[in-house]
Amino acid sequence: MTLFADIDELVASGEPVAVLTVVGKEGSAPRDVGARMAVTRDREVGTIGGGTVEALAVEEARKVLDGEAEPGVRTYELRPGGNTGMVCGGSMDVFVDRVRGSRRVFVAGGGHIAADLAPLAEGLGYETTVVDDREDLADDDRFPDDTTVVHGDYYEDLVDRGITEESAVVVATRSGTFDQQAAKAGLEAGAGYVGIVASEEKTAHVIEGLREDGYGERQLARIRAPVGLDLGGGSPSAVALAILAEMQRDFYDASGERATAFALDDLAVVRGGGDLGSGVAYRLHQAGYPVIVTDVERPTAVRRAVAFAEAMYAGETEIEGVTGRRVEDVDEAIAMLREDAIPVLPDPDADVADELDAAILVDAIMAKGKFDTGTRREDADVVVGMGPGFTAGEDVDAVVETDRGHELGRVFYSGTASEYDGTPGERRGYTHERVVRAPTSGRWETATELGAMVEAGDVVGYVDGEPVTPEIDGLVRGLVHDGVEVDDGAKLGDVDPRGESVDHTKISDKALGLGGGVLEAVLRLS
């Protein structure tokens, strides 16, 4: 029998095989280019030269079979000081590949789901066997010609039918007792996939029965129940498709995600592009969500170096490698999302969330409970409020704590965040002293730059001609944009007493913490 015939026989039995081929040779080596051998978990057929080099290649092949290493070329040095300990004087390149075993699906129960699943599975190349203890359902005429139909026992007639790790066992019998027998057969035979078509209550009953039979939690965790991917529909044909989709995903170790590189299904809208809202937008963007930031036409964000709101003035801004660009309408926003940028849209009420049927809406206006921002639970599938002014379970789905301290970033799924006490975060003993405020109402004119070092009493700008000075020495970490109209007492800037040790271009720990809280809420509630 040739090596290829041996490989075909092994594959046909459902056993995965690693094939080793010498694809390169330099100098003296045991075998020439083209030499091959096959390796299973407990067998070796053929040779690529024997000795240490073959032993190393076989070890690598079994790692590939176990998924611990990827297929590819391995180079073995046969010289003193090489990676084999051999001294033949040459080298060998060995290509290690994995050939999947024959795909098989065994269906316990010959009812409607089996009748729909069998032709779908056969069409995708699965060898299909259906077992049922009822003669009228174990009828060859109900299934495709290539399907093996067995009138027999759900355990005895499954467990010895050549089930391997490349096989799937789908359990769809008429009772929990029979389900348990079939699932037991799949587990004992080492099936790579065991799925039970059952309600959660019936599934719990079957799992408990298997647990009483001595199966451990690690074995029980292999069971998919209820079975299949969530594709929608409840007909037998829809259930069969959902099961086959899950089997196919598992067989190829695929993600099951959409193949398209761009989709708006998980669109997140962040209402408010200040530094905290931008930290949230950054976290969501880095986690793979398409994000749109909305704000007023002339925002008064203070920490502009880390605020996507700055794009409203500059047209474009970059925060730690993520680009935010101002857009004027929804079509432009979608175009920016295709470029993996964050569109910043003048849309104070976040109407874009309704227009694009956003999955996520985060209210990051930071009103601090001073007024109702208008955000409501019906605005998106998951609605998150940041800080006080929201009640989780009523006007939003979750609230993220924004007050510094032990609770910062904590997510509440009922109730509210702590009330705002009006005290800025402490830095080296300073709180209110850190904040630069408007001495009067009027137009703000900047006289310094973000990142500049200033001393107490230095003029950093003017409001309606009146000078604005900080109370302490430090680094100008934030200033509202030049030219905006401000009210008397409005926050204009932030001086950090830690000075140049602070990088004002990096997102703060607080903003990242809040972003983590929002991400938790999104993942839990989606």
PDB file of N, CA, C and O in Angstrom, residues 275-321:
ATOM      1  N   ASP A 275     -13.178  65.215  27.170  1.00  0.00           N
ATOM      2  CA  ASP A 275     -12.124  64.233  27.426  1.00  0.00           C
ATOM      3  C   ASP A 275     -12.668  62.915  27.966  1.00  0.00           C
ATOM      4  O   ASP A 275     -12.160  61.846  27.625  1.00  0.00           O
ATOM      5  N   LEU A 276     -13.727  62.953  28.772  1.00  0.00           N
ATOM      6  CA  LEU A 276     -14.272  61.718  29.323  1.00  0.00           C
ATOM      7  C   LEU A 276     -15.056  60.940  28.261  1.00  0.00           C
ATOM      8  O   LEU A 276     -14.896  59.725  28.123  1.00  0.00           O
ATOM      9  N   GLY A 277     -15.884  61.647  27.518  1.00  0.00           N
ATOM     10  CA  GLY A 277     -16.598  60.993  26.420  1.00  0.00           C
ATOM     11  C   GLY A 277     -15.640  60.447  25.382  1.00  0.00           C
ATOM     12  O   GLY A 277     -15.856  59.380  24.795  1.00  0.00           O
ATOM     13  N   SER A 278     -14.532  61.155  25.163  1.00  0.00           N
ATOM     14  CA  SER A 278     -13.535  60.698  24.188  1.00  0.00           C
ATOM     15  C   SER A 278     -12.812  59.455  24.684  1.00  0.00           C
ATOM     16  O   SER A 278     -12.447  58.583  23.885  1.00  0.00           O
ATOM     17  N   GLY A 279     -12.594  59.350  26.006  1.00  0.00           N
ATOM     18  CA  GLY A 279     -12.012  58.123  26.552  1.00  0.00           C
ATOM     19  C   GLY A 279     -12.911  56.934  26.298  1.00  0.00           C
ATOM     20  O   GLY A 279     -12.449  55.835  25.966  1.00  0.00           O
ATOM     21  N   VAL A 280     -14.227  57.152  26.421  1.00  0.00           N
ATOM     22  CA  VAL A 280     -15.197  56.096  26.132  1.00  0.00           C
ATOM     23  C   VAL A 280     -15.162  55.745  24.646  1.00  0.00           C
ATOM     24  O   VAL A 280     -15.130  54.562  24.267  1.00  0.00           O
ATOM     25  N   ALA A 281     -15.186  56.772  23.792  1.00  0.00           N
ATOM     26  CA  ALA A 281     -15.157  56.532  22.350  1.00  0.00           C
ATOM     27  C   ALA A 281     -13.899  55.767  21.947  1.00  0.00           C
ATOM     28  O   ALA A 281     -13.945  54.854  21.118  1.00  0.00           O
ATOM     29  N   TYR A 282     -12.766  56.141  22.548  1.00  0.00           N
ATOM     30  CA  TYR A 282     -11.496  55.470  22.262  1.00  0.00           C
ATOM     31  C   TYR A 282     -11.569  53.996  22.646  1.00  0.00           C
ATOM     32  O   TYR A 282     -11.171  53.122  21.876  1.00  0.00           O
ATOM     33  N   ARG A 283     -12.079  53.707  23.843  1.00  0.00           N
ATOM     34  CA  ARG A 283     -12.180  52.317  24.298  1.00  0.00           C
ATOM     35  C   ARG A 283     -13.074  51.499  23.362  1.00  0.00           C
ATOM     36  O   ARG A 283     -12.725  50.378  22.972  1.00  0.00           O
ATOM     37  N   LEU A 284     -14.219  52.038  23.006  1.00  0.00           N
ATOM     38  CA  LEU A 284     -15.137  51.315  22.131  1.00  0.00           C
ATOM     39  C   LEU A 284     -14.520  51.097  20.751  1.00  0.00           C
ATOM     40  O   LEU A 284     -14.633  50.016  20.167  1.00  0.00           O
ATOM     41  N   HIS A 285     -13.867  52.121  20.232  1.00  0.00           N
ATOM     42  CA  HIS A 285     -13.214  52.008  18.926  1.00  0.00           C
ATOM     43  C   HIS A 285     -12.134  50.928  18.959  1.00  0.00           C
ATOM     44  O   HIS A 285     -12.041  50.089  18.048  1.00  0.00           O
ATOM     45  N   GLN A 286     -11.316  50.919  20.009  1.00  0.00           N
ATOM     46  CA  GLN A 286     -10.249  49.936  20.114  1.00  0.00           C
ATOM     47  C   GLN A 286     -10.793  48.527  20.283  1.00  0.00           C
ATOM     48  O   GLN A 286     -10.122  47.547  19.946  1.00  0.00           O
ATOM     49  N   ALA A 287     -12.017  48.411  20.799  1.00  0.00           N
ATOM     50  CA  ALA A 287     -12.655  47.102  20.957  1.00  0.00           C
ATOM     51  C   ALA A 287     -13.362  46.654  19.687  1.00  0.00           C
ATOM     52  O   ALA A 287     -13.960  45.572  19.658  1.00  0.00           O
ATOM     53  N   GLY A 288     -13.305  47.468  18.635  1.00  0.00           N
ATOM     54  CA  GLY A 288     -13.854  47.060  17.344  1.00  0.00           C
ATOM     55  C   GLY A 288     -15.216  47.612  17.006  1.00  0.00           C
ATOM     56  O   GLY A 288     -15.778  47.275  15.960  1.00  0.00           O
ATOM     57  N   TYR A 289     -15.766  48.468  17.847  1.00  0.00           N
ATOM     58  CA  TYR A 289     -17.078  49.044  17.559  1.00  0.00           C
ATOM     59  C   TYR A 289     -16.930  50.273  16.653  1.00  0.00           C
ATOM     60  O   TYR A 289     -16.038  51.096  16.873  1.00  0.00           O
ATOM     61  N   PRO A 290     -17.798  50.403  15.650  1.00  0.00           N
ATOM     62  CA  PRO A 290     -17.830  51.673  14.917  1.00  0.00           C
ATOM     63  C   PRO A 290     -18.445  52.740  15.818  1.00  0.00           C
ATOM     64  O   PRO A 290     -19.492  52.518  16.422  1.00  0.00           O
ATOM     65  N   VAL A 291     -17.784  53.898  15.922  1.00  0.00           N
ATOM     66  CA  VAL A 291     -18.189  54.922  16.894  1.00  0.00           C
ATOM     67  C   VAL A 291     -18.389  56.265  16.190  1.00  0.00           C
ATOM     68  O   VAL A 291     -17.535  56.691  15.408  1.00  0.00           O
ATOM     69  N   ILE A 292     -19.500  56.916  16.494  1.00  0.00           N
ATOM     70  CA  ILE A 292     -19.741  58.295  16.080  1.00  0.00           C
ATOM     71  C   ILE A 292     -19.835  59.146  17.341  1.00  0.00           C
ATOM     72  O   ILE A 292     -20.547  58.787  18.292  1.00  0.00           O
ATOM     73  N   VAL A 293     -19.113  60.263  17.367  1.00  0.00           N
ATOM     74  CA  VAL A 293     -19.186  61.215  18.480  1.00  0.00           C
ATOM     75  C   VAL A 293     -20.018  62.406  18.029  1.00  0.00           C
ATOM     76  O   VAL A 293     -19.821  62.920  16.915  1.00  0.00           O
ATOM     77  N   THR A 294     -20.973  62.818  18.850  1.00  0.00           N
ATOM     78  CA  THR A 294     -21.776  64.001  18.538  1.00  0.00           C
ATOM     79  C   THR A 294     -21.536  65.076  19.588  1.00  0.00           C
ATOM     80  O   THR A 294     -21.233  64.784  20.750  1.00  0.00           O
ATOM     81  N   ASP A 295     -21.668  66.336  19.158  1.00  0.00           N
ATOM     82  CA  ASP A 295     -21.467  67.443  20.102  1.00  0.00           C
ATOM     83  C   ASP A 295     -22.142  68.683  19.543  1.00  0.00           C
ATOM     84  O   ASP A 295     -22.703  68.667  18.438  1.00  0.00           O
ATOM     85  N   VAL A 296     -22.073  69.774  20.321  1.00  0.00           N
ATOM     86  CA  VAL A 296     -22.596  71.059  19.860  1.00  0.00           C
ATOM     87  C   VAL A 296     -21.628  71.650  18.840  1.00  0.00           C
ATOM     88  O   VAL A 296     -20.485  71.208  18.700  1.00  0.00           O
ATOM     89  N   GLU A 297     -22.079  72.666  18.127  1.00  0.00           N
ATOM     90  CA  GLU A 297     -21.262  73.278  17.078  1.00  0.00           C
ATOM     91  C   GLU A 297     -19.970  73.867  17.631  1.00  0.00           C
ATOM     92  O   GLU A 297     -18.903  73.771  16.997  1.00  0.00           O
ATOM     93  N   ARG A 298     -20.039  74.495  18.819  1.00  0.00           N
ATOM     94  CA  ARG A 298     -18.843  75.098  19.413  1.00  0.00           C
ATOM     95  C   ARG A 298     -18.696  74.586  20.846  1.00  0.00           C
ATOM     96  O   ARG A 298     -19.078  75.259  21.818  1.00  0.00           O
ATOM     97  N   PRO A 299     -18.136  73.397  20.981  1.00  0.00           N
ATOM     98  CA  PRO A 299     -18.022  72.787  22.312  1.00  0.00           C
ATOM     99  C   PRO A 299     -17.031  73.528  23.208  1.00  0.00           C
ATOM    100  O   PRO A 299     -16.128  74.220  22.722  1.00  0.00           O
ATOM    101  N   THR A 300     -17.220  73.376  24.512  1.00  0.00           N
ATOM    102  CA  THR A 300     -16.342  74.038  25.491  1.00  0.00           C
ATOM    103  C   THR A 300     -15.496  73.011  26.241  1.00  0.00           C
ATOM    104  O   THR A 300     -15.250  73.152  27.441  1.00  0.00           O
ATOM    105  N   ALA A 301     -15.070  71.979  25.510  1.00  0.00           N
ATOM    106  CA  ALA A 301     -14.189  70.982  26.130  1.00  0.00           C
ATOM    107  C   ALA A 301     -12.912  71.663  26.599  1.00  0.00           C
ATOM    108  O   ALA A 301     -12.333  72.491  25.890  1.00  0.00           O
ATOM    109  N   VAL A 302     -12.463  71.313  27.810  1.00  0.00           N
ATOM    110  CA  VAL A 302     -11.271  71.933  28.392  1.00  0.00           C
ATOM    111  C   VAL A 302     -10.010  71.180  27.975  1.00  0.00           C
ATOM    112  O   VAL A 302      -9.062  71.775  27.455  1.00  0.00           O
ATOM    113  N   ARG A 303      -9.994  69.880  28.175  1.00  0.00           N
ATOM    114  CA  ARG A 303      -8.796  69.098  27.839  1.00  0.00           C
ATOM    115  C   ARG A 303      -8.838  68.714  26.354  1.00  0.00           C
ATOM    116  O   ARG A 303      -9.049  67.570  25.974  1.00  0.00           O
ATOM    117  N   ARG A 304      -8.626  69.734  25.550  1.00  0.00           N
ATOM    118  CA  ARG A 304      -8.835  69.598  24.114  1.00  0.00           C
ATOM    119  C   ARG A 304      -7.859  68.639  23.450  1.00  0.00           C
ATOM    120  O   ARG A 304      -8.149  68.065  22.407  1.00  0.00           O
ATOM    121  N   ALA A 305      -6.674  68.443  24.022  1.00  0.00           N
ATOM    122  CA  ALA A 305      -5.693  67.548  23.413  1.00  0.00           C
ATOM    123  C   ALA A 305      -6.165  66.103  23.420  1.00  0.00           C
ATOM    124  O   ALA A 305      -5.668  65.282  22.638  1.00  0.00           O
ATOM    125  N   VAL A 306      -7.111  65.782  24.294  1.00  0.00           N
ATOM    126  CA  VAL A 306      -7.636  64.411  24.365  1.00  0.00           C
ATOM    127  C   VAL A 306      -9.156  64.426  24.212  1.00  0.00           C
ATOM    128  O   VAL A 306      -9.857  63.610  24.814  1.00  0.00           O
ATOM    129  N   ALA A 307      -9.671  65.365  23.429  1.00  0.00           N
ATOM    130  CA  ALA A 307     -11.112  65.488  23.220  1.00  0.00           C
ATOM    131  C   ALA A 307     -11.410  65.479  21.724  1.00  0.00           C
ATOM    132  O   ALA A 307     -10.906  66.325  20.981  1.00  0.00           O
ATOM    133  N   PHE A 308     -12.212  64.512  21.291  1.00  0.00           N
ATOM    134  CA  PHE A 308     -12.589  64.480  19.877  1.00  0.00           C
ATOM    135  C   PHE A 308     -13.418  65.698  19.493  1.00  0.00           C
ATOM    136  O   PHE A 308     -13.525  66.040  18.312  1.00  0.00           O
ATOM    137  N   ALA A 309     -13.981  66.391  20.487  1.00  0.00           N
ATOM    138  CA  ALA A 309     -14.724  67.622  20.217  1.00  0.00           C
ATOM    139  C   ALA A 309     -13.851  68.670  19.540  1.00  0.00           C
ATOM    140  O   ALA A 309     -14.353  69.562  18.847  1.00  0.00           O
ATOM    141  N   GLU A 310     -12.536  68.579  19.709  1.00  0.00           N
ATOM    142  CA  GLU A 310     -11.629  69.539  19.086  1.00  0.00           C
ATOM    143  C   GLU A 310     -11.736  69.513  17.563  1.00  0.00           C
ATOM    144  O   GLU A 310     -11.444  70.505  16.891  1.00  0.00           O
ATOM    145  N   ALA A 311     -12.187  68.380  17.009  1.00  0.00           N
ATOM    146  CA  ALA A 311     -12.350  68.286  15.553  1.00  0.00           C
ATOM    147  C   ALA A 311     -13.415  69.249  15.048  1.00  0.00           C
ATOM    148  O   ALA A 311     -13.428  69.603  13.862  1.00  0.00           O
ATOM    149  N   MET A 312     -14.313  69.698  15.922  1.00  0.00           N
ATOM    150  CA  MET A 312     -15.314  70.681  15.517  1.00  0.00           C
ATOM    151  C   MET A 312     -14.644  71.970  15.062  1.00  0.00           C
ATOM    152  O   MET A 312     -15.150  72.670  14.188  1.00  0.00           O
ATOM    153  N   TYR A 313     -13.513  72.305  15.651  1.00  0.00           N
ATOM    154  CA  TYR A 313     -12.783  73.519  15.285  1.00  0.00           C
ATOM    155  C   TYR A 313     -11.683  73.232  14.261  1.00  0.00           C
ATOM    156  O   TYR A 313     -11.542  73.944  13.267  1.00  0.00           O
ATOM    157  N   ALA A 314     -10.892  72.199  14.525  1.00  0.00           N
ATOM    158  CA  ALA A 314      -9.705  71.939  13.711  1.00  0.00           C
ATOM    159  C   ALA A 314     -10.002  71.123  12.467  1.00  0.00           C
ATOM    160  O   ALA A 314      -9.177  71.037  11.566  1.00  0.00           O
ATOM    161  N   GLY A 315     -11.185  70.519  12.413  1.00  0.00           N
ATOM    162  CA  GLY A 315     -11.512  69.638  11.286  1.00  0.00           C
ATOM    163  C   GLY A 315     -11.059  68.219  11.513  1.00  0.00           C
ATOM    164  O   GLY A 315     -11.741  67.269  11.134  1.00  0.00           O
ATOM    165  N   GLU A 316      -9.908  68.050  12.159  1.00  0.00           N
ATOM    166  CA  GLU A 316      -9.375  66.714  12.438  1.00  0.00           C
ATOM    167  C   GLU A 316      -8.506  66.771  13.681  1.00  0.00           C
ATOM    168  O   GLU A 316      -7.817  67.758  13.925  1.00  0.00           O
ATOM    169  N   THR A 317      -8.560  65.737  14.487  1.00  0.00           N
ATOM    170  CA  THR A 317      -7.702  65.625  15.654  1.00  0.00           C
ATOM    171  C   THR A 317      -7.309  64.172  15.824  1.00  0.00           C
ATOM    172  O   THR A 317      -8.004  63.277  15.331  1.00  0.00           O
ATOM    173  N   GLU A 318      -6.214  63.946  16.506  1.00  0.00           N
ATOM    174  CA  GLU A 318      -5.756  62.574  16.729  1.00  0.00           C
ATOM    175  C   GLU A 318      -5.473  62.371  18.203  1.00  0.00           C
ATOM    176  O   GLU A 318      -4.793  63.186  18.836  1.00  0.00           O
ATOM    177  N   ILE A 319      -6.015  61.280  18.747  1.00  0.00           N
ATOM    178  CA  ILE A 319      -5.811  60.950  20.154  1.00  0.00           C
ATOM    179  C   ILE A 319      -5.227  59.555  20.238  1.00  0.00           C
ATOM    180  O   ILE A 319      -5.889  58.573  19.896  1.00  0.00           O
ATOM    181  N   GLU A 320      -3.996  59.480  20.649  1.00  0.00           N
ATOM    182  CA  GLU A 320      -3.296  58.202  20.807  1.00  0.00           C
ATOM    183  C   GLU A 320      -3.495  57.285  19.601  1.00  0.00           C
ATOM    184  O   GLU A 320      -3.831  56.103  19.730  1.00  0.00           O
ATOM    185  N   GLY A 321      -3.282  57.841  18.426  1.00  0.00           N
ATOM    186  CA  GLY A 321      -3.323  57.044  17.208  1.00  0.00           C
ATOM    187  C   GLY A 321      -4.686  56.879  16.584  1.00  0.00           C
ATOM    188  O   GLY A 321      -4.810  56.301  15.499  1.00  0.00           O
TER     189      GLY A 321
END
